[in-house]
Structure formats: structure tokens, C-alpha cells
Amino acid sequence: MNALNLHNLSINISFGLLFMSMLSYWSSIAFYNIKVFSFLAQKSMITSNMILFFTISIRWAESRHFPLSNLYESLLFLTWGITFVNWMLEIRIKSNLIGSLITPLATLIIAFASLSLPNNMQEATSLVPALKSNWLVMHVSVMMISYAVLMVGTLLAILFLVLSQELNPISKKQNQASIAASYAKNKIRLLESIDNLSYKTIALGFPLLTIGIISGAVWANEAWGSYWSWDPKETWALITWLVFAAYLHSRITRGWEGKKAAILASLGFIVVWICYLGVNFLGQGLHSYGWIK
């Protein structure tokens, strides 16, 4: 089996495992008494993460440069990052809600990378001159990890908004019943945990985003003679930074929590995707090597 077939096989296996993990997470919530669904969900997600790490490592060894030189490679790295964050969160908090939310996103990303992108965009190619720098590993990897962490944190905020909408009518209509009161109490505890976890996750992703932007500015000065050129990717990176800076500022200094903070964090989910993928549809600017034709 040659390297290309091995690569395709590993990607297909990763996709299949993530899809099975997604279905298992959903089943574990629908049929919470059947423990095998939780076991299958977690083991499938972890195995897929490890296979993706193996695939990225092999691609690195073959191309002899860090495999983040095009959109396809960055999508694989992003999927690995998201599933890794999911893995770490589940070690801390034993809840299938997180996986049921994150695995669909990871499945869609790897499906888009392997099924939608043309073969010529999936091939490992030599680096363009601007990327032939030691800053490639520092800047691009940190930015991609920050995207993964921030996406997970904002998804948790969206989950908070969905669950909080479900809680209100039940607590208002049946707040006199003991069963409803117990349900509401447990739901409030869950909401507090999700809100706190979302905040901590975003608080971790924000400094990574900051480091990524700063390192990118230094690299840009070396490559193009300017720290900042208002390239579309640079502009949206700044907008993303400002959105999450506003979120953290509102939580730390204004005491925002709950719905108001979650709404702002949910906006960050859209902004991150525009910064990462949306500007690639433009095919313009200094980062055009990652465009979508």
C-alpha cells in the first residue's frame, strides 16, 4: 500500500469513527440507561483523534515541512484540535452533552475536507516562498489551535442558550410541583457548569489567538517588510480578537454571565468561521495561498 492509499484509508477511517461517535453520543442522551453508547462514543472519538495525529505526522514526514501549507491540511489539523479539546474536556467533566455538540462539527469538517475539496487541493505540495520560514510552525499551528479552542468554547455558549430556553417554560408553569422543581434545580446547575466551562475555554483560546496574531505580524515583517497590511485575513483576525476581548472584558469587569455573555460568545462562533474560512472564498490578499477556487 503506497503512501497516498494509506492516507486516504486513514482519513476514511477517521471520518467513519467520528460519524459513529456522533451517533453514539446522541444515542447515549436519548437512551441514557444504555451505557454502551457512552463507551462507543468516547472510544471512537479518541481513536479518530489518534488516527488523525498519525496521518498528520506521516504527511509531515513525507512533505518535510509542517503540514499546514494549504486549506486541506489546515482542516485536518482543525479537526484534530477540536477532537483533542473535546477529549480533554470530557476528562474534566463527565458529560456526553459536550461530545454530542462537538463531534457533529468535527464530522462535517473532515467530510468537507475529504469530499468537497478537489484532489489537487488535497495533495501535499512544496511551500510557497512566503511560507518557507520557521515561523510556519509557530504562527499557523497556534492560530489553528486557538480556532479549535474558541470554536468549542462558543459552541458551549450556544448550548447554554438552547438549554436555558428549554428551562424557562418548565420552571414557570410547574414551579409548584416537586418533580419540576428538582428538574429545574438540576438544570440550573448544569447551565452554570456549561457557562463556566465556556468561559474558561474561551479564556484559554484568547491568549493563544493573541500569540498567533503577534507571531504572524513578526513573520509578515520578515516576509513582506510590514507588520500589518490590512489583508482580509489580518482584518478578520483583528475583528475576532476584539469580539473575544469584549467578551472577556464584559465577564471580568462588568460581571456578565449567563445569557448576555453567551449571546456575545455565540457571535464569536460566526466571526471565527469567517476569519478562518470565509475570507478564503475571496481569493485575495497576502494569504491567498489558502483560497477556495
mmCIF file of C-alpha atoms in Angstrom:
data_model
loop_
_atom_site.group_PDB
_atom_site.id
_atom_site.type_symbol
_atom_site.label_atom_id
_atom_site.label_comp_id
_atom_site.label_asym_id
_atom_site.label_seq_id
_atom_site.Cartn_x
_atom_site.Cartn_y
_atom_site.Cartn_z
ATOM 1 C CA MET A 1 0.000 0.000 0.000
ATOM 2 C CA ASN A 2 1.519 3.307 -1.073
ATOM 3 C CA ALA A 3 1.501 6.489 0.977
ATOM 4 C CA LEU A 4 -1.491 8.017 -0.858
ATOM 5 C CA ASN A 5 -3.684 4.966 -0.305
ATOM 6 C CA LEU A 6 -2.633 4.808 3.327
ATOM 7 C CA HIS A 7 -3.504 8.470 3.751
ATOM 8 C CA ASN A 8 -6.922 8.065 2.132
ATOM 9 C CA LEU A 9 -7.639 4.981 4.205
ATOM 10 C CA SER A 10 -6.758 6.729 7.460
ATOM 11 C CA ILE A 11 -8.943 9.731 6.585
ATOM 12 C CA ASN A 12 -11.876 7.470 5.703
ATOM 13 C CA ILE A 13 -11.465 5.563 8.953
ATOM 14 C CA SER A 14 -11.316 8.820 10.913
ATOM 15 C CA PHE A 15 -14.481 10.051 9.228
ATOM 16 C CA GLY A 16 -16.258 6.744 9.909
ATOM 17 C CA LEU A 17 -15.208 6.774 13.568
ATOM 18 C CA LEU A 18 -16.317 10.381 14.046
ATOM 19 C CA PHE A 19 -19.663 9.649 12.420
ATOM 20 C CA MET A 20 -20.138 6.615 14.667
ATOM 21 C CA SER A 21 -19.068 8.683 17.675
ATOM 22 C CA MET A 22 -21.627 11.353 16.809
ATOM 23 C CA LEU A 23 -24.450 8.816 16.557
ATOM 24 C CA SER A 24 -23.321 7.146 19.769
ATOM 25 C CA TYR A 25 -23.263 10.441 21.668
ATOM 26 C CA TRP A 26 -26.783 11.220 20.512
ATOM 27 C CA SER A 27 -27.935 7.717 21.401
ATOM 28 C CA SER A 28 -26.345 7.972 24.852
ATOM 29 C CA ILE A 29 -28.505 11.027 25.544
ATOM 30 C CA ALA A 30 -31.689 9.517 24.109
ATOM 31 C CA PHE A 31 -31.129 6.165 25.859
ATOM 32 C CA TYR A 32 -29.107 7.223 28.884
ATOM 33 C CA ASN A 33 -29.617 3.885 30.647
ATOM 34 C CA ILE A 34 -27.683 2.023 27.954
ATOM 35 C CA LYS A 35 -24.068 2.636 28.954
ATOM 36 C CA VAL A 36 -22.532 1.036 25.880
ATOM 37 C CA PHE A 37 -23.390 4.118 23.807
ATOM 38 C CA SER A 38 -21.219 6.344 26.018
ATOM 39 C CA PHE A 39 -18.352 3.853 25.784
ATOM 40 C CA LEU A 40 -18.577 3.646 21.985
ATOM 41 C CA ALA A 41 -18.867 7.426 21.636
ATOM 42 C CA GLN A 42 -15.777 8.222 23.684
ATOM 43 C CA LYS A 43 -13.584 5.413 22.328
ATOM 44 C CA SER A 44 -14.498 6.201 18.717
ATOM 45 C CA MET A 45 -13.713 9.890 19.186
ATOM 46 C CA ILE A 46 -10.377 9.175 20.897
ATOM 47 C CA THR A 47 -9.374 6.616 18.256
ATOM 48 C CA SER A 48 -10.234 9.048 15.469
ATOM 49 C CA ASN A 49 -8.126 11.738 17.153
ATOM 50 C CA MET A 50 -5.143 9.400 17.362
ATOM 51 C CA ILE A 51 -5.504 8.335 13.720
ATOM 52 C CA LEU A 52 -5.631 11.971 12.658
ATOM 53 C CA PHE A 53 -2.458 12.664 14.647
ATOM 54 C CA PHE A 54 -0.790 9.712 12.904
ATOM 55 C CA THR A 55 -1.962 10.960 9.495
ATOM 56 C CA ILE A 56 -0.698 14.483 10.099
ATOM 57 C CA SER A 57 2.654 13.140 11.347
ATOM 58 C CA ILE A 58 3.095 10.918 8.289
ATOM 59 C CA ARG A 59 2.230 13.816 5.988
ATOM 60 C CA TRP A 60 4.806 15.948 7.835
ATOM 61 C CA ALA A 61 7.494 13.312 7.337
ATOM 62 C CA GLU A 62 6.692 12.911 3.648
ATOM 63 C CA SER A 63 6.468 16.583 2.728
ATOM 64 C CA ARG A 64 9.384 17.554 5.016
ATOM 65 C CA HIS A 65 7.538 20.622 6.234
ATOM 66 C CA PHE A 66 4.852 21.223 8.813
ATOM 67 C CA PRO A 67 1.578 20.132 7.150
ATOM 68 C CA LEU A 68 -0.302 23.408 7.361
ATOM 69 C CA SER A 69 0.531 24.827 3.955
ATOM 70 C CA ASN A 70 -2.939 24.611 2.378
ATOM 71 C CA LEU A 71 -6.620 24.536 3.253
ATOM 72 C CA TYR A 72 -6.919 20.745 3.244
ATOM 73 C CA GLU A 73 -4.111 20.275 5.730
ATOM 74 C CA SER A 74 -5.432 23.027 7.979
ATOM 75 C CA LEU A 75 -8.894 21.389 8.016
ATOM 76 C CA LEU A 76 -7.371 18.087 9.123
ATOM 77 C CA PHE A 77 -5.387 19.890 11.827
ATOM 78 C CA LEU A 78 -8.509 21.759 12.942
ATOM 79 C CA THR A 79 -10.455 18.502 13.227
ATOM 80 C CA TRP A 80 -7.666 17.004 15.289
ATOM 81 C CA GLY A 81 -7.602 20.101 17.514
ATOM 82 C CA ILE A 82 -11.368 20.103 18.086
ATOM 83 C CA THR A 83 -11.492 16.408 18.966
ATOM 84 C CA PHE A 84 -8.469 16.818 21.247
ATOM 85 C CA VAL A 85 -10.173 19.670 23.126
ATOM 86 C CA ASN A 86 -13.306 17.532 23.379
ATOM 87 C CA TRP A 87 -11.205 14.710 24.816
ATOM 88 C CA MET A 88 -9.624 16.970 27.429
ATOM 89 C CA LEU A 89 -12.966 18.478 28.457
ATOM 90 C CA GLU A 90 -14.548 15.083 28.903
ATOM 91 C CA ILE A 91 -11.711 14.059 31.200
ATOM 92 C CA ARG A 92 -12.592 17.046 33.369
ATOM 93 C CA ILE A 93 -16.379 16.941 33.106
ATOM 94 C CA LYS A 94 -18.201 13.647 32.689
ATOM 95 C CA SER A 95 -20.969 14.717 30.327
ATOM 96 C CA ASN A 96 -21.976 13.438 26.910
ATOM 97 C CA LEU A 97 -23.523 16.786 26.027
ATOM 98 C CA ILE A 98 -20.124 18.176 25.054
ATOM 99 C CA GLY A 99 -19.328 15.343 22.664
ATOM 100 C CA SER A 100 -22.821 15.379 21.190
ATOM 101 C CA LEU A 101 -22.222 19.008 20.238
ATOM 102 C CA ILE A 102 -18.604 18.845 19.093
ATOM 103 C CA THR A 103 -18.477 15.579 17.125
ATOM 104 C CA PRO A 104 -21.020 16.778 14.504
ATOM 105 C CA LEU A 105 -18.808 19.797 13.821
ATOM 106 C CA ALA A 106 -15.690 17.624 13.559
ATOM 107 C CA THR A 107 -17.507 15.191 11.269
ATOM 108 C CA LEU A 108 -18.655 17.985 8.955
ATOM 109 C CA ILE A 109 -15.170 19.494 8.783
ATOM 110 C CA ILE A 110 -13.421 16.264 7.827
ATOM 111 C CA ALA A 111 -16.223 15.434 5.361
ATOM 112 C CA PHE A 112 -15.797 18.835 3.709
ATOM 113 C CA ALA A 113 -12.026 18.372 3.536
ATOM 114 C CA SER A 114 -12.104 14.887 2.033
ATOM 115 C CA LEU A 115 -15.260 15.025 -0.113
ATOM 116 C CA SER A 116 -15.671 18.647 -1.234
ATOM 117 C CA LEU A 117 -12.158 19.841 -1.913
ATOM 118 C CA PRO A 118 -10.735 18.754 -5.300
ATOM 119 C CA ASN A 119 -7.868 16.270 -5.369
ATOM 120 C CA ASN A 120 -5.324 18.871 -6.429
ATOM 121 C CA MET A 121 -6.072 20.838 -3.236
ATOM 122 C CA GLN A 122 -5.569 17.709 -1.110
ATOM 123 C CA GLU A 123 -2.122 16.901 -2.440
ATOM 124 C CA ALA A 124 0.955 17.748 -0.411
ATOM 125 C CA THR A 125 2.872 20.403 -2.330
ATOM 126 C CA SER A 126 6.054 22.341 -1.833
ATOM 127 C CA LEU A 127 5.811 25.515 0.202
ATOM 128 C CA VAL A 128 5.296 28.850 -1.478
ATOM 129 C CA PRO A 129 8.218 31.236 -0.810
ATOM 130 C CA ALA A 130 6.361 33.211 1.863
ATOM 131 C CA LEU A 131 5.827 30.043 3.923
ATOM 132 C CA LYS A 132 9.429 28.879 3.880
ATOM 133 C CA SER A 133 10.143 30.056 7.378
ATOM 134 C CA ASN A 134 10.493 28.671 10.879
ATOM 135 C CA TRP A 135 7.554 30.893 11.780
ATOM 136 C CA LEU A 136 5.223 28.473 9.962
ATOM 137 C CA VAL A 137 5.053 26.088 12.913
ATOM 138 C CA MET A 138 4.795 28.879 15.474
ATOM 139 C CA HIS A 139 2.216 31.104 13.815
ATOM 140 C CA VAL A 140 -0.079 28.775 11.889
ATOM 141 C CA SER A 141 -0.216 25.976 14.464
ATOM 142 C CA VAL A 142 -1.004 28.393 17.314
ATOM 143 C CA MET A 143 -3.689 30.107 15.240
ATOM 144 C CA MET A 144 -5.304 26.779 14.345
ATOM 145 C CA ILE A 145 -5.260 25.587 17.951
ATOM 146 C CA SER A 146 -6.795 28.891 19.057
ATOM 147 C CA TYR A 147 -9.542 28.452 16.444
ATOM 148 C CA ALA A 148 -10.256 24.950 17.735
ATOM 149 C CA VAL A 149 -10.410 26.050 21.378
ATOM 150 C CA LEU A 150 -12.542 29.117 20.623
ATOM 151 C CA MET A 151 -14.951 27.100 18.472
ATOM 152 C CA VAL A 152 -15.508 24.654 21.310
ATOM 153 C CA GLY A 153 -15.981 27.482 23.818
ATOM 154 C CA THR A 154 -18.517 29.251 21.615
ATOM 155 C CA LEU A 155 -20.391 26.005 20.920
ATOM 156 C CA LEU A 156 -20.770 25.590 24.663
ATOM 157 C CA ALA A 157 -22.241 29.093 24.808
ATOM 158 C CA ILE A 158 -24.734 28.138 22.095
ATOM 159 C CA LEU A 159 -25.599 25.004 24.078
ATOM 160 C CA PHE A 160 -26.195 27.209 27.129
ATOM 161 C CA LEU A 161 -28.651 29.376 25.178
ATOM 162 C CA VAL A 162 -30.544 26.339 23.869
ATOM 163 C CA LEU A 163 -30.852 24.696 27.281
ATOM 164 C CA SER A 164 -31.783 27.950 29.010
ATOM 165 C CA GLN A 165 -34.697 28.411 26.593
ATOM 166 C CA GLU A 166 -35.890 24.927 27.431
ATOM 167 C CA LEU A 167 -35.726 25.590 31.156
ATOM 168 C CA ASN A 168 -37.847 28.751 31.323
ATOM 169 C CA PRO A 169 -41.292 27.451 30.365
ATOM 170 C CA ILE A 170 -40.983 24.381 32.595
ATOM 171 C CA SER A 171 -39.906 26.332 35.653
ATOM 172 C CA LYS A 172 -42.640 28.926 35.172
ATOM 173 C CA LYS A 173 -45.539 26.553 34.562
ATOM 174 C CA GLN A 174 -44.698 23.830 37.052
ATOM 175 C CA ASN A 175 -42.659 25.543 39.719
ATOM 176 C CA GLN A 176 -45.064 24.306 42.396
ATOM 177 C CA ALA A 177 -44.530 20.639 41.637
ATOM 178 C CA SER A 178 -41.686 18.889 43.438
ATOM 179 C CA ILE A 179 -40.585 16.994 40.326
ATOM 180 C CA ALA A 180 -40.472 20.126 38.242
ATOM 181 C CA ALA A 181 -38.613 21.974 40.986
ATOM 182 C CA SER A 182 -35.992 19.224 41.198
ATOM 183 C CA TYR A 183 -35.662 19.204 37.417
ATOM 184 C CA ALA A 184 -35.215 22.958 37.323
ATOM 185 C CA LYS A 185 -32.608 22.849 40.093
ATOM 186 C CA ASN A 186 -30.538 20.216 38.291
ATOM 187 C CA LYS A 187 -30.886 22.093 35.011
ATOM 188 C CA ILE A 188 -29.682 25.322 36.604
ATOM 189 C CA ARG A 189 -26.614 23.529 37.961
ATOM 190 C CA LEU A 190 -25.919 22.143 34.502
ATOM 191 C CA LEU A 191 -26.307 25.594 32.957
ATOM 192 C CA GLU A 192 -23.894 27.081 35.484
ATOM 193 C CA SER A 193 -21.342 24.373 34.675
ATOM 194 C CA ILE A 194 -21.691 24.916 30.919
ATOM 195 C CA ASP A 195 -21.445 28.698 31.295
ATOM 196 C CA ASN A 196 -18.336 28.400 33.452
ATOM 197 C CA LEU A 197 -16.748 25.851 31.122
ATOM 198 C CA SER A 198 -17.452 28.044 28.101
ATOM 199 C CA TYR A 199 -15.820 31.000 29.845
ATOM 200 C CA LYS A 200 -12.714 29.028 30.831
ATOM 201 C CA THR A 201 -12.358 27.536 27.356
ATOM 202 C CA ILE A 202 -12.581 30.927 25.658
ATOM 203 C CA ALA A 203 -10.196 32.354 28.264
ATOM 204 C CA LEU A 204 -7.693 29.701 27.154
ATOM 205 C CA GLY A 205 -8.215 30.296 23.441
ATOM 206 C CA PHE A 206 -7.907 34.087 23.627
ATOM 207 C CA PRO A 207 -4.205 34.257 24.648
ATOM 208 C CA LEU A 208 -3.431 31.627 22.005
ATOM 209 C CA LEU A 209 -5.136 33.838 19.426
ATOM 210 C CA THR A 210 -3.144 36.814 20.703
ATOM 211 C CA ILE A 211 0.154 34.948 20.420
ATOM 212 C CA GLY A 212 -0.798 33.760 16.945
ATOM 213 C CA ILE A 213 -1.580 37.287 15.732
ATOM 214 C CA ILE A 214 1.631 38.738 17.196
ATOM 215 C CA SER A 215 3.790 35.971 15.726
ATOM 216 C CA GLY A 216 2.054 36.467 12.396
ATOM 217 C CA ALA A 217 2.872 40.174 12.474
ATOM 218 C CA VAL A 218 6.538 39.452 13.123
ATOM 219 C CA TRP A 219 6.574 36.867 10.340
ATOM 220 C CA ALA A 220 4.841 39.302 7.959
ATOM 221 C CA ASN A 221 7.526 41.880 8.622
ATOM 222 C CA GLU A 222 10.207 39.344 7.707
ATOM 223 C CA ALA A 223 8.383 38.095 4.601
ATOM 224 C CA TRP A 224 6.758 41.266 3.248
ATOM 225 C CA GLY A 225 8.500 44.133 5.073
ATOM 226 C CA SER A 226 5.421 45.226 7.021
ATOM 227 C CA TYR A 227 3.959 44.127 10.343
ATOM 228 C CA TRP A 228 0.379 44.837 9.238
ATOM 229 C CA SER A 229 -1.086 45.213 5.748
ATOM 230 C CA TRP A 230 -4.853 45.110 6.379
ATOM 231 C CA ASP A 231 -5.045 41.890 4.420
ATOM 232 C CA PRO A 232 -8.584 40.332 4.675
ATOM 233 C CA LYS A 233 -7.280 37.547 6.906
ATOM 234 C CA GLU A 234 -5.455 40.053 9.124
ATOM 235 C CA THR A 235 -8.510 42.293 9.341
ATOM 236 C CA TRP A 236 -10.814 39.482 10.385
ATOM 237 C CA ALA A 237 -8.239 38.158 12.839
ATOM 238 C CA LEU A 238 -8.336 41.599 14.478
ATOM 239 C CA ILE A 239 -12.154 41.586 14.474
ATOM 240 C CA THR A 240 -12.125 38.112 16.056
ATOM 241 C CA TRP A 241 -9.678 39.306 18.710
ATOM 242 C CA LEU A 242 -11.852 42.335 19.502
ATOM 243 C CA VAL A 243 -15.019 40.219 19.847
ATOM 244 C CA PHE A 244 -13.444 37.844 22.342
ATOM 245 C CA ALA A 245 -11.674 40.693 24.117
ATOM 246 C CA ALA A 246 -15.088 42.307 24.564
ATOM 247 C CA TYR A 247 -16.493 39.018 25.862
ATOM 248 C CA LEU A 248 -13.744 38.568 28.450
ATOM 249 C CA HIS A 249 -13.910 42.243 29.419
ATOM 250 C CA SER A 250 -17.659 42.006 29.979
ATOM 251 C CA ARG A 251 -17.245 38.939 32.166
ATOM 252 C CA ILE A 252 -14.265 40.132 34.185
ATOM 253 C CA THR A 253 -15.032 43.818 34.710
ATOM 254 C CA ARG A 254 -18.782 44.071 34.082
ATOM 255 C CA GLY A 255 -19.753 40.838 35.774
ATOM 256 C CA TRP A 256 -21.657 39.494 32.770
ATOM 257 C CA GLU A 257 -22.656 35.852 32.924
ATOM 258 C CA GLY A 258 -25.460 33.688 31.688
ATOM 259 C CA LYS A 259 -27.439 34.733 28.616
ATOM 260 C CA LYS A 260 -25.831 38.103 27.884
ATOM 261 C CA ALA A 261 -22.335 36.647 27.890
ATOM 262 C CA ALA A 262 -23.460 33.562 25.946
ATOM 263 C CA ILE A 263 -25.017 35.699 23.196
ATOM 264 C CA LEU A 264 -21.744 37.590 22.746
ATOM 265 C CA ALA A 265 -19.759 34.347 22.747
ATOM 266 C CA SER A 266 -22.156 32.852 20.182
ATOM 267 C CA LEU A 267 -21.386 35.789 17.898
ATOM 268 C CA GLY A 268 -17.748 34.777 18.220
ATOM 269 C CA PHE A 269 -18.531 31.384 16.650
ATOM 270 C CA ILE A 270 -19.619 33.098 13.424
ATOM 271 C CA VAL A 271 -16.692 35.513 13.460
ATOM 272 C CA VAL A 272 -14.133 32.726 13.910
ATOM 273 C CA TRP A 273 -15.509 30.866 10.898
ATOM 274 C CA ILE A 274 -15.469 33.998 8.758
ATOM 275 C CA CYS A 275 -11.862 34.633 9.783
ATOM 276 C CA TYR A 276 -10.761 31.060 9.173
ATOM 277 C CA LEU A 277 -12.768 30.010 6.128
ATOM 278 C CA GLY A 278 -14.958 32.867 4.929
ATOM 279 C CA VAL A 279 -12.184 35.117 3.664
ATOM 280 C CA ASN A 280 -10.756 32.172 1.708
ATOM 281 C CA PHE A 281 -13.666 32.468 -0.705
ATOM 282 C CA LEU A 282 -12.358 35.902 -1.669
ATOM 283 C CA GLY A 283 -9.115 34.553 -3.076
ATOM 284 C CA GLN A 284 -7.478 37.901 -2.424
ATOM 285 C CA GLY A 285 -4.752 39.248 -0.195
ATOM 286 C CA LEU A 286 -1.441 38.043 1.095
ATOM 287 C CA HIS A 287 -2.967 34.816 2.457
ATOM 288 C CA SER A 288 -4.415 33.791 -0.916
ATOM 289 C CA TYR A 289 -2.425 30.524 -0.945
ATOM 290 C CA GLY A 290 -5.285 29.038 1.106
ATOM 291 C CA TRP A 291 -8.154 30.246 -1.068
ATOM 292 C CA ILE A 292 -11.071 28.207 -2.364
ATOM 293 C CA LYS A 293 -11.392 28.356 -6.124
#
